[in-house]
């Protein structure tokens, strides 16, 4: 008896387009997903069972055609290799990932509406994405939504969740908004949080915290008449 292989006749990632040459709409759509990725590389430095894609096509078989990908601003898949066979992915092809779909998808709304609240939402429902985050800090009034919304797939429907930062137990991460400061520039971005609601720090923030701790310790030693430079 011949075993049925549903993905056998589908194209490989090398045969599928990996770019449509469409630029991102704004700076945040590039910066924020990359910040989330860099934080994950620190938080999960010892794990190799996850992949975070940025502006990358997801090819799947739940749409009108397996040749038409959906391209979120960012997505997280669990239970897959960080680098597939030791190489970078051209795109995320579900039938080459043992059928594993992303657990988390991020869409950021730009000046030109991109079907985040309807077309893409329905696509992610069919695909089976557990958490769908829509970040809309500038145009939420126009779209009659909130600036930050988390949807969870429950009984094949997305239900809007309450709370920020919002804890996602299946991922063991929370997500929410906070300020990012670089020099004199400050902007609102998205961060990962732990279960207690504490924000994960960037490498720069960790280094700054350590410097401040050393400075406080040195000041305390001087108060006690001890020269910290001679210890």
Coordinates of C-alpha atoms in Angstrom, one line a residue:
X1 CA 0.0 0.0 0.0
X2 CA 1.4 3.4 -1.0
X3 CA 1.4 5.9 1.8
X4 CA -0.2 9.3 0.9
X5 CA 2.2 12.2 1.2
X6 CA 0.2 15.4 1.0
X7 CA 3.2 17.7 0.5
X8 CA 5.1 15.6 -2.0
X9 CA 4.1 17.5 -5.2
X10 CA 4.5 21.0 -3.6
X11 CA 7.4 23.2 -4.6
X12 CA 10.5 23.6 -2.4
X13 CA 11.6 26.8 -0.8
X14 CA 14.4 27.1 -3.4
X15 CA 11.7 27.2 -6.2
X16 CA 9.4 29.7 -4.5
X17 CA 9.9 33.5 -4.7
X18 CA 11.5 34.9 -1.5
X19 CA 11.1 38.6 -2.3
X20 CA 8.6 40.8 -4.1
X21 CA 10.9 43.9 -3.9
X22 CA 8.2 45.8 -1.9
X23 CA 9.8 48.2 0.6
X24 CA 8.5 48.4 4.2
X25 CA 6.2 51.3 4.8
X26 CA 7.9 53.0 7.7
X27 CA 10.9 52.8 10.1
X28 CA 9.1 51.1 12.9
X29 CA 8.0 48.2 10.7
X30 CA 11.7 47.4 10.4
X31 CA 13.0 48.4 13.8
X32 CA 10.5 46.9 16.2
X33 CA 10.4 43.3 14.8
X34 CA 14.3 43.3 14.7
X35 CA 14.3 44.5 18.3
X36 CA 12.1 41.6 19.3
X37 CA 14.4 39.2 17.5
X38 CA 17.5 40.6 19.1
X39 CA 15.9 40.2 22.5
X40 CA 14.9 36.6 21.8
X41 CA 18.5 35.8 20.8
X42 CA 19.5 36.8 24.4
X43 CA 16.5 35.4 26.2
X44 CA 16.6 32.1 24.4
X45 CA 20.4 32.0 23.7
X46 CA 20.6 28.3 24.7
X47 CA 17.5 27.2 22.7
X48 CA 17.6 26.1 19.1
X49 CA 13.9 25.2 18.7
X50 CA 12.5 28.5 17.5
X51 CA 12.6 30.8 14.5
X52 CA 11.6 34.5 14.3
X53 CA 11.0 35.8 10.8
X54 CA 10.8 39.4 9.8
X55 CA 9.0 40.6 6.6
X56 CA 9.3 37.0 5.3
X57 CA 6.8 35.1 3.2
X58 CA 4.9 32.3 4.8
X59 CA 3.9 29.7 2.2
X60 CA 0.9 27.5 3.3
X61 CA -1.9 25.4 1.8
X62 CA -4.8 27.0 3.6
X63 CA -5.3 29.9 1.2
X64 CA -6.4 30.3 -2.4
X65 CA -3.1 29.1 -3.7
X66 CA 0.0 27.6 -2.1
X67 CA 2.0 29.9 -4.4
X68 CA 0.7 33.0 -2.7
X69 CA 2.4 33.7 0.7
X70 CA 1.2 35.9 3.6
X71 CA 4.0 38.3 4.7
X72 CA 3.7 39.5 8.3
X73 CA 5.9 42.1 9.8
X74 CA 7.2 39.5 12.2
X75 CA 6.3 35.9 13.3
X76 CA 7.5 33.3 15.8
X77 CA 7.5 29.6 15.2
X78 CA 8.2 27.0 18.0
X79 CA 9.5 23.5 17.6
X80 CA 11.5 24.3 14.4
X81 CA 15.2 24.8 13.8
X82 CA 16.6 28.3 14.2
X83 CA 18.7 27.7 11.1
X84 CA 17.2 25.0 8.9
X85 CA 19.9 22.4 8.1
X86 CA 22.4 25.0 9.2
X87 CA 21.4 27.5 6.5
X88 CA 19.3 30.7 6.4
X89 CA 15.7 30.4 5.1
X90 CA 14.6 32.0 1.9
X91 CA 11.1 32.0 3.2
X92 CA 9.0 30.0 5.7
X93 CA 7.4 27.1 3.9
X94 CA 5.0 25.2 6.2
X95 CA 5.2 21.9 4.3
X96 CA 9.0 22.0 4.8
X97 CA 8.6 22.6 8.5
X98 CA 6.7 19.4 9.4
X99 CA 3.4 21.4 9.1
X100 CA 4.3 23.7 12.0
X101 CA 2.7 27.1 11.6
X102 CA 3.8 30.2 13.5
X103 CA 2.5 30.5 17.0
X104 CA 2.7 34.3 17.0
X105 CA 2.3 36.9 14.3
X106 CA 2.8 40.6 14.5
X107 CA 1.3 43.1 12.1
X108 CA 2.0 46.8 12.3
X109 CA -0.5 49.2 10.7
X110 CA 0.9 51.9 8.4
X111 CA -0.5 55.0 6.7
X112 CA -1.9 52.8 4.0
X113 CA -4.3 50.2 5.6
X114 CA -3.2 46.7 4.8
X115 CA -6.2 44.5 5.8
X116 CA -4.8 43.9 9.2
X117 CA -8.2 43.8 10.8
X118 CA -10.0 41.7 8.2
X119 CA -8.2 40.0 5.3
X120 CA -5.0 39.1 7.1
X121 CA -6.9 38.3 10.3
X122 CA -8.9 35.7 8.4
X123 CA -5.8 34.3 6.8
X124 CA -4.2 33.8 10.1
X125 CA -7.4 32.1 11.5
X126 CA -7.3 29.6 8.6
X127 CA -3.6 29.1 9.1
X128 CA -4.1 28.4 12.8
X129 CA -1.9 31.1 14.3
X130 CA -2.5 31.1 18.0
X131 CA -1.6 34.7 18.8
X132 CA -2.2 37.6 16.4
X133 CA -0.9 41.0 17.6
X134 CA -1.8 44.2 15.8
X135 CA 0.2 47.3 16.7
X136 CA -1.3 50.6 15.5
X137 CA 0.1 53.5 17.5
X138 CA -0.6 56.2 14.9
X139 CA -3.8 55.3 13.1
X140 CA -5.9 53.4 15.6
X141 CA -8.5 56.2 15.7
X142 CA -8.8 56.1 12.0
X143 CA -9.3 52.3 12.2
X144 CA -11.6 52.5 15.2
X145 CA -9.4 50.1 17.2
X146 CA -6.9 50.3 20.1
X147 CA -3.2 51.1 19.5
X148 CA -2.2 47.6 20.8
X149 CA -4.4 44.6 20.4
X150 CA -3.8 40.9 21.1
X151 CA -6.0 38.3 19.6
X152 CA -6.0 34.6 20.6
X153 CA -7.4 31.8 18.5
X154 CA -10.2 30.1 20.5
X155 CA -12.6 27.7 18.8
X156 CA -11.4 28.8 15.4
X157 CA -12.1 32.4 16.1
X158 CA -9.9 35.3 17.2
X159 CA -11.0 36.8 20.5
X160 CA -9.6 40.1 21.7
X161 CA -7.6 39.7 24.9
X162 CA -7.3 42.1 27.9
X163 CA -4.2 43.1 29.8
X164 CA -0.8 44.6 29.0
X165 CA 1.8 43.3 29.1
X166 CA -0.1 40.2 27.9
X167 CA 1.3 36.9 29.1
X168 CA 1.2 34.1 26.5
X169 CA 1.7 30.8 28.5
X170 CA 2.1 28.6 25.4
X171 CA 5.2 30.8 24.4
X172 CA 6.3 31.5 28.0
X173 CA 6.6 35.2 27.1
X174 CA 4.6 38.3 27.5
X175 CA 4.4 41.2 25.1
X176 CA 3.6 44.9 25.6
X177 CA 4.7 48.5 25.0
X178 CA 7.4 50.5 26.5
X179 CA 9.9 53.3 25.6
X180 CA 13.2 52.6 23.8
X181 CA 15.9 55.3 24.4
X182 CA 18.9 55.7 22.1
X183 CA 20.9 58.8 22.9
X184 CA 18.5 61.6 22.9
X185 CA 15.9 59.7 20.8
X186 CA 12.9 58.1 22.5
X187 CA 10.2 56.0 20.9
X188 CA 7.5 53.6 21.8
X189 CA 8.2 50.0 20.8
X190 CA 7.2 46.5 21.7
X191 CA 9.1 44.4 24.2
X192 CA 9.0 40.9 25.6
X193 CA 8.1 40.4 29.3
X194 CA 8.5 37.6 31.8
X195 CA 5.5 36.1 33.8
X196 CA 5.8 38.7 36.6
X197 CA 5.4 41.5 34.1
X198 CA 9.0 42.5 34.2
X199 CA 10.4 43.7 30.8
X200 CA 13.4 42.0 29.3
X201 CA 16.3 44.4 28.9
X202 CA 18.3 45.1 25.8
X203 CA 22.1 44.3 26.0
X204 CA 22.7 48.1 26.3
X205 CA 20.4 48.4 29.2
X206 CA 21.9 45.4 30.9
X207 CA 25.4 46.9 30.5
X208 CA 24.1 50.3 31.8
X209 CA 22.5 48.6 34.8
X210 CA 25.7 46.8 35.7
X211 CA 27.7 50.1 35.4
X212 CA 25.2 51.8 37.8
X213 CA 25.5 48.9 40.3
X214 CA 29.3 49.2 40.2
X215 CA 29.1 52.9 40.7
X216 CA 26.8 52.6 43.7
X217 CA 29.0 49.9 45.2
X218 CA 32.1 52.1 44.8
X219 CA 30.3 55.1 46.4
X220 CA 29.2 52.9 49.3
X221 CA 32.8 51.7 49.8
X222 CA 34.1 55.2 49.8
X223 CA 31.6 56.1 52.5
X224 CA 33.1 53.3 54.6
X225 CA 36.6 54.7 54.0
X226 CA 37.5 52.0 51.6
X227 CA 39.2 52.8 48.2
X228 CA 37.4 50.6 45.7
X229 CA 40.4 51.0 43.3
X230 CA 42.7 49.2 45.8
X231 CA 40.4 46.2 46.4

